[in-house]
Amino acid sequence: MKGRPNNLSVNVKSRPVVLQLEDVTHFFGNLRAVHNFDLTLRQGELVGLIGPNGAGKTTVFNLITGVYRASEGSIRYEDVELVGLPSYEIIQMGIARTFQNIRLFSNLSVLDNVRIAYHPHAGYNMLDAVLRTRRFREKEAEMTERAQEFLEIFRLDTRQNDIAGSLPYGLQRRLEIARALAAWPRILILDEPAAGMNPQEIDQLMDLIHFIRERFDLTVLLVEHRMRLVMSICEWLTVMDFGEVIARGLPDEVRSNPKVVEAYLGREAVVVR
Amino acid sequence: MAKFKKPSVYFVAGSLLIFLVIQGLISTGTLNDYWKGIIFWGGAITIVTLGLNLIYGFNGQFSLGQYGFYGIGAYGSAYVTYHWVRGDPAAMVVALFGSLLVIGLYAALAWGLRRFYGVTVKARFTFYLIITILGFWASVVVLVPLLGPMMWGFFAALPEAVAQPLVFFLALISGGMLAGITSFLFGLPVLELGSDYFGIATLGFTIIVKVLLDNTDTILPFPAMKGARGMLGIPRWTTWAWVFGTLFVVIVIMRNLLHSSVGRAIVSVREDERAAELVGIDVANAKILAFVLGSVFAGVAGGLRAHDITFLHPQSFHFIQSFNPLIIVVFGGLGSITGTVFTGFLWIVLLEGVLRLFLPSGYETWRFVIYPLILLMMMLLRPEGLFGTYELPFLRAAHVAKRQAIAQKPEEVPV
């Protein structure tokens, strides 16, 4: 499955744009973390965002998901302007993300971790919950059913009542992705998903990314340091350094771009290839 | 009708048994007034602490403000009944209908603000504050002459045996609502702070409440509260049935809420605020919900306490006291309803009952040496609290069985 040719990349321009960042600039105090950043994500794409440490990749993710509010520029999801919206609303619109270091609700059960993601769509209010109305019972059963179905897809169903923090690392990563996908987002943002994984686990992760992308009809934006992973699964790449885009294009083009080699890929590309 | 599950039946039956046994002991006079007072006090403290457990144990917001809300509820409901038994329904109308009006205005304002994203928290707070003042002012000017005589007439028509519990019930609700409104106004700007800073801010709140209670007859326009001299003449209406009933309702509300989507959202905020926000949970909303609900519990408990001792003094709501619920909640186990209930009663019975009576005379104050030692031992030997996160079966989340095998197995991840 590794590095399979991606027939999706044909007719790229004809697919509808789902996420568009235009001239996004962000300051931390006087430090310009992101400068005039542009990015266009089309339906179904798998795009990589790479760059050396401190280049501003995670800041871009945080700007998209509303953790920070962009100082300038616009971020549009379909026709909605995201700048200024609170995080939870952005997530509820259909953008999901994972974290560099796994952030599960580690004292809660595996099932509850997934069920929490359905909270915005719970369909009952506090009063229903306190009085245990029929609506509560129906919606709660429905929610549990959906969450369990999800855990089955991700092969976590046998551990649904386990405490999330007790799972091994690989399963925690998988649970985090399951939680992010539980509300059926249209865009999935993965922040260094392969961090701390061995080569075998990375292969599994690549298969997992391919699988969820087709199963859930996702657009995926990926930040990753592992060149092998990025080069083999991304359709095209954007390279950042010091908060600016220094190159973009197909993986092979990027690999040979002298600016990129200078900033970042030089050593690693030689080592990996 | 839903089929009742075994743990529910056991829980209700067990509770009923406890209620009847203690009621029996009280009716037969086996428990004298002193022990009766201890048990009622234990009940009130337990309710306050359950509120704190919701805020700190389940939502992760370290709060020292519980006694402030306890005081507001106590004074608020006592003021209502004090005037009611003296033939003046105005306080009742303002506390009850004024609060309802303000809550209604809050709902309207929240609905109006929901599409405006740029509004800062401080601006929101200002709007809510203005609306609160307007609401209570309007209730004094408009509702009192309008509803006062009507309400008085309505209750005069009821037989005394119905009217008195109903008035008490409404007074407790009023106390709870007043505490809830205050906590909403206070929590709106302050819950934004991180957990430790929030703790300090709530400590400040408790001190402010105590100072205001000291000056109710001078700075505040409530002469009947008599400031630092203490409020006298509150009717003694609290009975074991009231304490037990309130406690039972509070436990059931907490249990039902926590084991629902709303409760999971509250707990997820404790687990990881950032992660909760990024699975689509309105963190600010979850925090304020837990905070307000916890404060309402404290307010209602204050009402129960006030109508038991019939005398209120600001010193009882000193900020030093506000550590009591904190000690109980940690002692019993953070995030355990069972632990809080058990330890709440244990605390009062031990400290004010057993130790006070059985230490040799002249050495009663040594109980304040003994209990810190117990606390120290506890933290060294069992830091997770007496019960840890143990819950009675009824209070646990329902066990979810594995899904039935389905005809068509869903496509699975490649592993």
XYZ file of C-alpha atoms in Angstrom:
688
model
C 0.000 0.000 0.000
C 2.933 2.290 0.549
C 3.252 5.120 -1.904
C 0.443 3.907 -4.091
C -0.300 6.171 -7.026
C -3.102 8.480 -6.237
C -5.669 8.632 -8.953
C -7.474 11.304 -6.987
C -4.913 13.861 -8.013
C -6.194 13.907 -11.578
C -8.302 16.970 -12.365
C -7.335 18.629 -9.144
C -8.612 22.043 -10.157
C -12.138 20.841 -10.813
C -12.786 19.837 -7.208
C -14.544 22.363 -4.975
C -12.499 24.391 -2.512
C -13.345 23.560 1.090
C -10.807 25.595 3.022
C -9.049 28.713 1.895
C -6.466 30.716 3.802
C -5.584 34.098 2.325
C -2.780 36.382 3.474
C -2.959 35.042 6.993
C -0.547 36.809 9.322
C -0.168 36.204 13.002
C 1.918 37.939 15.635
C 2.913 36.743 19.073
C 3.753 40.083 20.620
C 6.342 41.420 18.206
C 7.252 38.043 16.797
C 5.727 37.396 13.409
C 4.972 33.679 13.579
C 3.077 33.434 10.310
C 3.371 35.873 7.439
C 1.082 36.188 4.404
C 0.275 32.529 4.430
C -1.914 31.170 1.630
C -3.348 27.700 1.404
C -6.192 26.215 -0.612
C -7.627 22.845 0.277
C -9.887 21.125 -2.219
C -12.384 18.400 -1.482
C -10.696 15.050 -0.981
C -7.102 16.227 -1.080
C -4.330 14.971 1.152
C -1.992 17.872 1.675
C 1.236 18.015 3.656
C 2.549 21.028 5.501
C 6.224 20.688 6.294
C 9.065 22.834 7.491
C 11.774 22.919 10.113
C 10.992 23.258 13.802
C 9.580 26.644 14.668
C 8.500 27.357 11.109
C 4.934 28.076 12.197
C 3.158 24.902 11.099
C 1.347 24.249 14.334
C 0.494 27.938 14.560
C -1.285 27.616 11.231
C -3.272 24.692 12.630
C -4.122 26.686 15.703
C -5.259 29.589 13.555
C -7.522 27.368 11.487
C -9.101 25.769 14.543
C -9.544 29.080 16.323
C -7.132 28.468 19.190
C -5.519 31.739 18.154
C -7.254 34.501 16.318
C -5.392 35.518 13.161
C -4.008 39.062 13.363
C -4.673 39.638 9.672
C -6.068 37.794 6.694
C -8.989 35.512 6.164
C -9.699 31.833 6.651
C -12.779 30.604 4.867
C -14.418 27.225 5.252
C -16.807 26.848 2.357
C -18.454 30.267 2.573
C -17.987 30.913 6.267
C -15.307 33.209 7.609
C -13.621 31.393 10.482
C -11.488 34.201 11.885
C -13.092 35.296 15.139
C -15.249 32.228 15.652
C -14.697 30.270 18.861
C -12.957 26.914 18.513
C -15.909 24.764 19.365
C -18.032 26.324 16.623
C -15.306 25.749 14.042
C -15.048 22.132 15.115
C -18.816 21.717 14.991
C -18.819 22.972 11.404
C -16.757 19.989 10.350
C -13.072 20.542 10.988
C -11.413 18.038 13.306
C -7.872 17.819 14.536
C -5.466 15.742 16.546
C -2.569 16.930 18.650
C 1.175 16.633 18.503
C 1.153 14.879 21.851
C -1.858 12.699 22.447
C -4.567 14.485 24.404
C -7.219 11.998 25.359
C -9.583 12.339 28.299
C -7.396 9.817 30.022
C -9.521 9.101 33.123
C -12.619 8.389 31.071
C -13.511 5.184 29.310
C -12.713 4.601 25.662
C -16.413 4.708 24.867
C -16.911 8.011 26.696
C -14.010 9.561 24.819
C -15.871 8.954 21.587
C -19.285 9.826 23.019
C -18.034 13.247 24.102
C -17.430 14.094 20.479
C -21.173 13.684 19.886
C -22.070 16.166 22.599
C -22.833 19.041 20.193
C -25.300 16.747 18.433
C -26.705 15.135 21.567
C -30.230 16.306 20.767
C -31.378 16.636 24.355
C -30.845 19.295 26.985
C -29.972 19.386 30.647
C -33.558 19.099 31.793
C -34.050 15.929 29.745
C -30.935 14.507 31.369
C -31.993 15.347 34.916
C -35.534 14.056 34.459
C -34.441 11.074 32.318
C -37.143 11.757 29.749
C -37.932 9.461 26.886
C -36.038 11.791 24.565
C -32.961 11.436 26.747
C -33.135 7.650 26.737
C -33.619 7.450 22.981
C -30.916 9.928 22.068
C -28.489 8.499 24.585
C -28.991 4.972 23.257
C -28.542 6.257 19.721
C -25.354 8.053 20.697
C -23.954 4.974 22.397
C -24.836 2.842 19.400
C -23.053 5.208 17.029
C -20.005 5.426 19.244
C -19.805 1.646 19.495
C -20.096 1.305 15.760
C -17.217 3.708 15.493
C -15.111 1.760 17.930
C -15.759 -1.368 15.899
C -14.473 0.320 12.784
C -11.321 1.252 14.649
C -11.083 -2.146 16.345
C -11.325 -0.652 19.794
C -14.670 -2.245 20.643
C -13.196 -4.936 22.870
C -11.725 -2.227 25.090
C -14.707 0.112 25.188
C -14.991 0.068 28.977
C -11.273 0.429 29.620
C -9.851 3.675 30.879
C -8.402 5.531 27.906
C -5.144 6.279 29.693
C -4.470 2.568 30.138
C -4.309 1.808 26.413
C -0.950 1.256 24.717
C 0.450 4.156 22.741
C -0.586 2.982 19.296
C -4.172 2.399 20.391
C -4.285 5.789 22.080
C -3.267 7.382 18.806
C -5.954 5.407 17.019
C -8.531 6.380 19.635
C -7.609 10.014 19.220
C -8.197 9.765 15.482
C -11.461 7.924 16.123
C -12.567 10.675 18.493
C -11.696 13.348 15.956
C -13.667 11.524 13.273
C -16.647 10.628 15.411
C -18.584 13.736 14.467
C -17.958 13.083 10.754
C -15.893 16.134 9.893
C -15.096 17.111 6.314
C -11.562 18.197 7.054
C -9.140 16.339 9.289
C -6.016 18.078 10.507
C -3.303 15.744 11.759
C -0.512 17.290 13.788
C 2.544 15.024 13.641
C 0.630 11.781 13.942
C 3.764 9.651 13.580
C 5.646 11.269 16.438
C 7.166 8.566 18.622
C 6.208 5.689 16.350
C 8.450 2.948 15.022
C 8.626 2.160 11.271
C 6.089 -0.633 11.510
C 3.610 1.575 13.333
C 4.168 4.275 10.726
C 3.217 1.839 7.986
C 0.037 1.031 9.870
C -0.634 4.711 10.317
C -0.253 5.353 6.595
C -2.732 2.609 5.813
C -5.055 4.045 8.435
C -4.874 7.515 6.902
C -5.640 6.141 3.444
C -8.490 4.122 4.828
C -10.220 6.859 6.812
C -9.813 9.265 3.973
C -11.801 7.096 1.627
C -14.241 5.753 4.208
C -15.184 9.188 5.507
C -14.640 11.168 2.320
C -12.160 13.408 4.066
C -9.873 16.202 3.146
C -6.680 15.748 5.127
C -4.090 18.309 6.129
C -0.980 16.790 7.639
C 1.987 18.190 9.497
C 4.769 15.692 9.742
C 8.512 15.479 10.153
C 8.994 11.985 8.806
C 9.922 12.566 5.195
C 9.158 9.011 4.151
C 5.574 9.371 5.370
C 5.043 12.789 3.872
C 6.617 12.019 0.523
C 4.688 8.818 0.029
C 1.175 9.778 0.999
C 0.727 13.485 0.316
C -0.585 14.646 -3.027
C 1.138 17.946 -2.750
C 3.137 19.839 -0.193
C 3.521 23.300 1.197
C 6.884 24.091 2.767
C 7.192 26.762 5.421
C 10.155 28.449 6.980
C 10.152 31.411 9.367
C 6.418 31.724 8.990
C 6.416 32.059 5.230
C 5.708 29.726 2.367
C 8.964 28.979 0.607
C 7.771 26.333 -1.801
C 4.747 24.359 -2.843
C 4.072 21.618 -5.323
C 4.222 17.896 -5.858
C 6.502 15.983 -3.497
C 9.119 15.388 -6.193
C 9.204 19.043 -7.174
C 9.531 20.131 -3.595
C 12.277 17.664 -2.956
C 14.442 19.190 -5.668
C 13.618 22.816 -4.905
C 16.903 24.466 -3.858
C 15.195 26.740 -1.320
C 13.671 23.767 0.404
C 16.905 21.849 0.338
C 18.619 24.778 1.915
C 16.024 25.361 4.590
C 15.159 21.898 5.581
C 15.202 18.938 3.315
C 18.878 18.911 2.503
C 20.143 16.692 5.231
C 17.022 14.639 5.806
C 16.319 13.954 2.135
C 19.821 12.609 1.700
C 19.574 10.475 4.795
C 16.144 9.065 4.021
C 16.658 8.359 0.353
C -43.054 3.381 32.264
C -39.423 2.517 32.257
C -38.426 -0.672 33.995
C -36.458 0.180 37.096
C -33.035 -1.352 37.350
C -31.796 -3.117 40.434
C -29.314 -0.479 41.679
C -32.041 2.174 41.539
C -34.389 0.027 43.603
C -31.686 -0.732 46.166
C -30.662 2.887 46.358
C -34.175 4.189 46.885
C -34.988 1.434 49.368
C -31.752 2.018 51.284
C -32.308 5.755 51.388
C -35.851 5.274 52.578
C -34.636 2.955 55.320
C -32.071 5.493 56.514
C -34.733 8.178 56.430
C -37.203 6.117 58.451
C -34.649 5.009 61.036
C -33.497 8.552 61.742
C -37.055 9.877 61.613
C -37.995 7.196 64.118
C -35.152 8.130 66.418
C -36.169 11.773 66.231
C -39.896 11.098 66.755
C -39.296 8.871 69.757
C -36.978 11.466 71.245
C -33.954 9.142 71.280
C -31.982 11.801 69.477
C -32.045 14.976 71.514
C -32.104 18.435 69.972
C -28.340 18.596 70.011
C -27.853 15.462 67.907
C -30.755 16.449 65.693
C -28.990 19.735 65.028
C -25.762 17.882 64.245
C -27.496 15.679 61.696
C -29.276 18.603 60.024
C -26.008 20.481 59.957
C -24.322 17.465 58.398
C -27.006 17.382 55.735
C -26.543 21.048 54.885
C -22.750 20.722 54.743
C -23.095 17.646 52.567
C -25.233 19.519 50.057
C -22.748 22.415 49.996
C -19.928 19.948 49.455
C -21.756 18.101 46.705
C -21.921 21.449 44.941
C -18.193 21.857 45.408
C -17.601 18.346 44.142
C -19.421 19.270 40.965
C -17.269 22.381 40.563
C -13.915 21.015 41.707
C -14.168 17.242 41.558
C -15.989 16.915 38.253
C -15.276 20.165 36.452
C -11.777 20.763 37.824
C -12.264 24.380 38.913
C -10.636 24.907 42.293
C -13.133 27.036 44.204
C -13.175 28.512 47.700
C -16.393 30.411 47.074
C -18.878 27.809 48.308
C -19.385 29.472 51.687
C -20.087 32.787 50.000
C -22.978 31.225 48.108
C -24.009 29.290 51.202
C -24.218 32.635 53.024
C -26.173 34.301 50.243
C -28.664 31.449 50.193
C -28.952 31.421 53.987
C -29.488 35.145 54.380
C -31.640 35.385 51.254
C -34.149 32.718 52.227
C -34.109 33.744 55.890
C -34.913 37.325 54.898
C -37.820 36.090 52.827
C -39.419 34.001 55.580
C -38.568 36.544 58.299
C -40.704 39.101 56.526
C -43.329 36.610 55.454
C -44.137 35.478 58.986
C -44.387 39.148 59.926
C -46.989 39.740 57.232
C -44.854 41.325 54.526
C -44.697 39.450 51.223
C -42.472 42.017 49.458
C -39.181 40.169 50.099
C -40.700 36.936 48.824
C -41.954 38.596 45.646
C -38.592 40.193 44.913
C -36.545 37.106 45.729
C -38.788 34.701 43.859
C -40.342 36.574 40.956
C -37.497 39.057 40.685
C -35.047 36.175 40.336
C -37.272 34.466 37.793
C -37.519 37.725 35.868
C -33.750 38.158 35.892
C -33.212 34.573 34.764
C -35.691 35.149 31.961
C -33.844 38.308 30.952
C -30.569 36.335 31.001
C -32.030 33.776 28.640
C -33.228 36.541 26.317
C -29.861 38.285 26.410
C -27.950 35.052 25.828
C -30.180 34.354 22.852
C -29.614 37.868 21.539
C -25.850 37.687 21.968
C -25.415 34.232 20.520
C -24.479 35.369 17.001
C -22.110 38.157 18.091
C -18.629 36.756 18.301
C -16.536 39.827 18.974
C -18.189 40.592 22.328
C -15.583 40.289 25.052
C -16.306 38.623 28.329
C -16.099 41.922 30.176
C -18.659 43.459 27.856
C -20.948 40.479 28.344
C -20.525 40.765 32.076
C -21.507 44.444 31.917
C -24.650 43.648 29.943
C -25.663 40.925 32.359
C -24.950 43.139 35.355
C -27.083 45.970 33.975
C -29.894 43.554 33.234
C -29.689 42.121 36.750
C -29.968 45.538 38.332
C -32.815 46.497 36.013
C -34.616 43.246 36.676
C -34.507 43.529 40.455
C -35.344 47.220 40.339
C -38.345 46.485 38.141
C -39.455 43.730 40.479
C -39.349 46.097 43.459
C -41.201 48.856 41.650
C -43.664 46.876 39.553
C -43.983 43.324 40.836
C -44.253 44.012 44.562
C -47.434 46.145 44.430
C -48.806 43.938 41.663
C -48.110 40.436 42.962
C -47.635 41.064 46.684
C -51.309 41.287 47.731
C -52.248 38.562 45.261
C -49.691 36.179 46.682
C -50.622 37.023 50.237
C -54.274 36.431 49.470
C -53.514 33.133 47.776
C -51.527 31.816 50.728
C -54.085 33.119 53.234
C -56.711 31.012 51.481
C -54.613 27.854 51.837
C -54.762 25.818 55.045
C -51.799 26.487 57.315
C -50.450 22.923 56.942
C -50.055 23.460 53.192
C -49.115 27.119 53.167
C -46.165 26.882 55.548
C -44.211 24.122 53.720
C -44.983 25.819 50.418
C -43.620 29.144 51.665
C -40.537 27.345 52.991
C -40.084 25.580 49.681
C -40.342 28.851 47.758
C -37.925 30.494 50.196
C -35.374 27.714 49.637
C -35.801 28.016 45.882
C -35.357 31.794 46.180
C -32.163 31.356 48.182
C -30.875 28.931 45.566
C -31.765 31.257 42.706
C -30.134 34.259 44.381
C -26.950 32.249 44.892
C -27.183 31.032 41.288
C -27.576 34.547 39.881
C -24.644 35.803 41.926
C -22.462 32.900 40.857
C -23.367 33.441 37.220
C -22.411 37.117 37.394
C -19.256 36.315 39.316
C -18.279 33.303 37.231
C -18.738 34.967 33.859
C -15.528 37.022 33.969
C -13.661 34.944 36.544
C -14.014 31.422 35.138
C -11.849 32.528 32.230
C -8.911 32.535 34.630
C -6.885 29.404 35.088
C -7.678 27.083 37.943
C -5.369 28.530 40.644
C -6.209 32.121 39.847
C -9.845 31.187 39.934
C -9.318 29.765 43.415
C -7.880 33.045 44.666
C -10.674 35.018 43.025
C -13.325 32.864 44.704
C -11.543 33.330 48.030
C -11.891 37.062 47.429
C -15.553 36.540 46.720
C -16.114 34.790 50.052
C -14.384 37.637 51.874
C -16.528 40.209 50.048
C -19.713 38.373 50.968
C -18.662 38.206 54.613
C -17.886 41.930 54.700
C -21.178 42.770 53.034
C -23.039 40.560 55.506
C -21.297 42.456 58.292
C -22.800 45.635 56.894
C -26.212 44.562 55.693
C -27.947 47.224 57.776
C -25.612 50.070 56.870
C -24.243 49.647 53.339
C -26.966 47.316 52.123
C -30.658 48.160 52.578
C -31.600 45.094 54.656
C -32.172 46.292 58.227
C -33.690 42.982 59.340
C -30.368 41.222 58.745
C -28.858 43.405 61.484
C -25.318 43.340 60.129
C -22.585 42.111 62.426
C -25.004 41.689 65.331
C -26.528 38.677 63.635
C -30.004 37.985 62.302
C -32.597 36.761 64.765
C -36.180 35.628 64.492
C -36.010 33.197 61.600
C -38.798 30.609 61.824
C -37.630 27.075 62.702
C -39.070 25.148 59.778
C -36.316 22.727 58.866
C -37.187 19.130 59.650
C -35.435 15.874 58.904
C -37.786 15.312 55.979
C -36.708 18.609 54.419
C -33.001 17.900 54.882
C -33.274 14.363 53.633
C -35.537 15.258 50.713
C -33.259 18.047 49.525
C -30.182 15.871 49.837
C -31.868 13.074 47.929
C -32.972 15.379 45.134
C -29.509 16.934 44.893
C -27.859 13.515 44.664
C -30.266 12.345 41.978
C -29.847 15.566 39.983
C -26.074 15.236 40.112
C -26.123 11.576 39.213
C -28.494 12.036 36.287
C -26.650 15.043 35.008
C -23.176 13.557 35.253
C -24.118 10.415 33.388
C -25.408 12.253 30.400
C -23.811 14.052 27.523
C -23.893 17.289 29.510
C -22.050 15.639 32.385
C -19.466 14.080 30.105
C -18.832 17.518 28.655
C -18.330 18.863 32.191
C -15.904 16.066 33.064
C -14.006 16.429 29.786
C -13.220 20.010 30.748
C -11.548 18.701 33.894
C -9.597 16.136 31.899
C -8.211 18.438 29.244
C -9.683 21.830 28.525
C -7.973 22.342 25.192
C -8.877 18.894 23.926
C -12.479 19.391 25.030
C -12.688 22.617 23.070
C -11.272 20.877 20.017
C -13.846 18.115 19.997
C -16.504 20.806 19.795
C -17.419 21.446 23.422
C -18.264 24.962 24.548
C -15.862 24.969 27.487
C -16.960 28.322 28.916
C -20.530 27.097 28.913
C -19.690 23.811 30.622
C -17.724 25.620 33.314
C -20.399 28.148 34.093
C -23.051 25.453 34.139
C -21.169 23.435 36.752
C -20.322 26.540 38.754
C -23.864 27.890 38.838
C -25.398 24.533 39.647
C -22.892 23.932 42.442
C -23.699 27.372 43.854
C -27.442 26.783 43.676
C -26.929 23.671 45.800
C -24.961 25.758 48.294
C -27.714 28.391 48.351
C -30.433 25.839 49.057
C -28.303 24.278 51.795
C -27.900 27.731 53.306
C -31.681 28.062 53.459
C -31.972 24.725 55.261
C -29.291 25.683 57.753
C -30.797 29.115 58.432
C -34.219 27.656 59.219
C -32.665 25.119 61.545
C -30.521 27.336 63.775
C -32.847 30.359 63.375
C -29.908 32.662 63.992
C -27.421 33.803 61.369
C -24.144 35.496 61.984
C -21.663 36.692 59.343
C -18.886 34.951 61.243
C -20.344 31.573 60.200
C -19.515 32.496 56.610
C -15.987 33.610 57.256
C -13.571 32.539 54.545
C -11.767 30.221 56.948
C -14.971 28.186 57.021
C -14.931 27.923 53.269
C -12.104 25.427 53.573
C -14.458 22.962 55.269
C -16.182 21.778 52.083
C -12.791 21.594 50.414
C -11.425 19.386 53.189
C -14.511 17.178 53.056
C -14.410 16.778 49.299
C -10.734 15.847 49.288
C -11.187 13.620 52.338
C -14.055 11.746 50.733
C -12.499 11.489 47.311
C -12.619 14.054 44.529
C -15.214 13.083 41.987
C -17.074 10.653 44.242
C -20.647 11.446 45.249
C -20.682 8.537 47.690
C -17.500 9.751 49.341
C -18.827 13.281 49.723
C -22.084 12.210 51.332
C -20.401 9.824 53.745
C -17.611 12.212 54.683
C -19.905 15.221 54.942
C -21.908 13.608 57.725
C -18.830 11.994 59.260
C -17.101 15.349 59.445
C -19.816 17.111 61.396
C -20.701 14.144 63.575
C -17.056 13.622 64.455
C -15.997 17.211 64.909
C -19.048 18.784 66.471
C -20.644 15.672 67.949
C -18.328 12.936 69.108
C -15.172 14.915 69.803
C -16.968 17.830 71.422
C -18.890 15.559 73.773
C -16.329 12.924 74.577
C -13.169 14.906 75.011
C -12.657 15.575 78.727
C -14.196 18.857 79.745
C -11.877 21.783 79.265
C -10.158 20.022 76.368
C -12.946 20.373 73.773
C -10.945 22.715 71.594
C -8.332 19.979 71.225
C -10.535 18.603 68.475
C -8.924 21.222 66.268
C -5.628 19.519 67.002
C -6.930 16.025 66.410
C -8.588 16.613 63.065
C -5.573 18.183 61.362
C -3.601 15.143 62.495
C -6.223 12.887 60.938
C -5.976 14.967 57.760
C -2.205 14.636 57.692
C -2.365 10.880 58.173
C -5.003 10.675 55.497
C -2.977 12.561 52.931
C 0.077 10.429 53.680
C -1.664 7.074 53.713
C -4.526 7.491 51.296
C -4.087 10.613 49.190
C -6.953 9.746 46.855
C -9.452 10.171 49.701
C -11.501 7.650 51.671
C -13.494 6.473 48.706
C -11.201 7.438 45.852
C -13.484 7.437 42.855
C -15.668 4.610 44.202
C -19.386 5.058 43.703
C -22.416 3.102 44.834
C -23.792 1.093 41.894
C -26.698 3.512 41.514
C -24.356 6.477 41.190
C -22.014 4.821 38.713
C -22.264 5.261 34.984
C -24.374 2.481 33.515
C -22.214 -0.338 32.249
C -22.433 -0.465 28.492
C -22.538 -3.995 27.187
C -20.704 -4.921 24.045
C -22.811 -4.449 20.968
C -24.797 -7.394 19.669
C -23.300 -9.113 16.666
C -24.840 -7.481 13.650
C -25.571 -9.095 10.341
C -23.299 -6.825 8.388
C -20.018 -6.160 10.070
C -18.716 -2.688 9.315
C -15.588 -2.345 7.282
C -12.651 -2.218 9.657
C -9.418 -0.352 9.726
C -6.488 -2.170 8.248
C -4.204 -3.059 11.103
